[in-house]
Amino acid sequence: MELKAGTVLDGKVTGITKFGAFVALPEGKSGLVHISEVADTYVNDINEFLRIGQELKVRVVSIAEDGKIRLSARNTSGESRPAAQPRQPRAAAPAPTVRSDAAGAQVVKEDSGNREFEDKLKQFMQASNSKMSGNRLFEQQKKSRARRR
């Protein structure tokens, strides 16, 4: 059987490294499934997806001139991968509510459906401002010490 890009084969995992897994193919050949080609999701630890001795279907991605075979364990059903779906536009943010306070000044209040995010953002901004003011104070003290010398 001649190997060419796009061919789907049955293989057996013979070795696992940080960057991928070596797979034994028919006719005594072997190839590498890079960690990015193991699953359709992010793979931090390849051992969560593959084990030595495990049999799996692989697709030949390419064959280099030096004979190295690049494999993929993703989308081995024989069909081409579907095109990426375009993202749906976000729904428009709700219109701000404009009211008058007791003194007659207009107060704009935005009504957001995602309060949790806004709360986290507010906490982050408070912590950031606190750190920045601490840094400014440190710089001022450093400058005043330099003037004394």
XYZ file of C-alpha atoms in Angstrom:
149
model
C 0.000 0.000 0.000
C 1.423 3.361 -0.997
C 1.193 6.146 1.533
C 0.073 9.561 0.400
C -1.331 12.650 2.087
C -4.958 12.184 3.134
C -4.805 8.402 3.528
C -6.501 7.096 6.688
C -4.747 4.148 8.341
C -4.938 2.060 11.491
C -1.917 2.463 13.716
C -0.613 1.569 17.153
C 1.025 4.016 19.572
C 4.609 2.889 20.214
C 5.996 5.866 22.086
C 4.893 9.093 23.737
C 6.920 12.285 24.180
C 6.125 15.838 25.345
C 5.588 16.925 21.747
C 3.648 13.992 20.319
C 3.227 10.262 19.872
C 4.974 7.815 17.577
C 2.619 5.474 15.761
C 3.495 2.185 14.042
C 1.865 1.902 10.615
C 1.366 -1.042 8.260
C 4.400 -2.371 6.353
C 6.762 -1.579 9.234
C 6.601 2.181 8.818
C 6.063 4.699 11.601
C 5.079 8.328 11.904
C 4.578 11.096 14.412
C 1.288 12.558 15.599
C 2.205 16.030 16.869
C 0.511 17.076 20.129
C -1.481 19.698 18.201
C -2.929 16.939 16.009
C -4.093 14.624 18.820
C -7.486 16.212 19.513
C -9.715 19.069 18.418
C -9.260 20.667 21.853
C -6.168 22.063 23.588
C -3.912 19.226 24.740
C -1.742 20.050 27.732
C -0.754 16.467 28.561
C -0.775 13.974 25.702
C -1.061 11.103 28.212
C -4.653 12.173 28.903
C -5.542 11.216 25.317
C -3.170 8.412 24.275
C -1.455 5.378 25.820
C 1.344 3.159 24.565
C -0.174 0.164 22.810
C -3.421 1.975 21.990
C -4.727 1.409 18.485
C -6.129 4.400 16.638
C -6.997 5.699 13.199
C -4.602 8.286 11.816
C -4.550 10.421 8.688
C -1.323 10.998 6.765
C -0.762 14.755 6.743
C 2.479 14.768 4.783
C 5.540 12.748 3.917
C 8.822 14.634 3.951
C 11.603 14.025 1.429
C 13.656 12.342 4.136
C 10.817 9.831 4.696
C 9.367 11.284 7.915
C 5.621 10.758 8.059
C 3.485 13.412 9.722
C 0.182 12.086 11.069
C -3.032 13.456 12.561
C -5.501 11.729 14.866
C -8.077 14.494 14.334
C -10.887 14.106 11.796
C -10.033 10.607 10.604
C -13.539 9.825 9.368
C -12.485 10.242 5.749
C -14.506 13.385 5.194
C -12.946 16.758 4.709
C -13.108 19.094 7.666
C -16.115 21.429 7.529
C -15.400 25.074 6.941
C -15.344 27.272 9.995
C -18.714 28.783 10.759
C -18.783 32.573 10.756
C -19.369 34.128 14.141
C -22.745 35.607 14.832
C -22.669 39.312 15.627
C -23.172 40.160 19.279
C -26.523 41.449 20.334
C -26.591 45.181 20.846
C -26.056 46.338 24.410
C -29.171 47.577 26.136
C -29.694 51.327 25.900
C -28.604 53.304 28.947
C -31.285 54.611 31.251
C -31.272 58.401 31.650
C -32.851 59.834 34.793
C -32.748 63.091 36.665
C -31.527 63.135 40.241
C -32.900 65.329 43.038
C -30.782 68.317 41.937
C -32.043 68.065 38.378
C -28.787 66.725 36.895
C -29.099 63.909 34.430
C -27.737 60.570 35.626
C -26.906 57.880 33.081
C -27.187 54.330 34.326
C -26.300 51.441 32.042
C -28.238 48.255 32.569
C -25.960 45.359 31.737
C -26.978 41.723 31.737
C -23.484 40.567 32.749
C -23.040 41.900 36.282
C -20.538 39.188 37.255
C -18.060 40.358 34.613
C -18.513 43.983 35.598
C -17.944 43.116 39.256
C -14.740 41.263 38.408
C -13.583 44.142 36.227
C -14.290 46.613 39.039
C -12.265 44.488 41.505
C -9.410 44.272 39.022
C -9.414 48.024 38.461
C -9.397 48.704 42.211
C -6.468 46.326 42.747
C -4.630 47.803 39.765
C -5.130 51.371 40.974
C -3.928 50.401 44.436
C -0.757 48.838 43.016
C -0.145 51.811 40.740
C -0.473 54.289 43.613
C 1.933 52.155 45.650
C 4.411 52.244 42.765
C 4.078 56.028 42.447
C 4.678 56.437 46.185
C 7.771 54.244 45.990
C 9.141 56.266 43.069
C 8.543 59.541 44.926
C 10.333 58.220 48.010
C 13.208 57.044 45.852
C 13.522 60.483 44.239
C 13.418 62.296 47.590
C 16.167 60.024 48.971
C 18.299 60.753 45.924
C 17.902 64.545 46.490
C 19.049 64.270 50.126
C 22.407 62.786 49.175
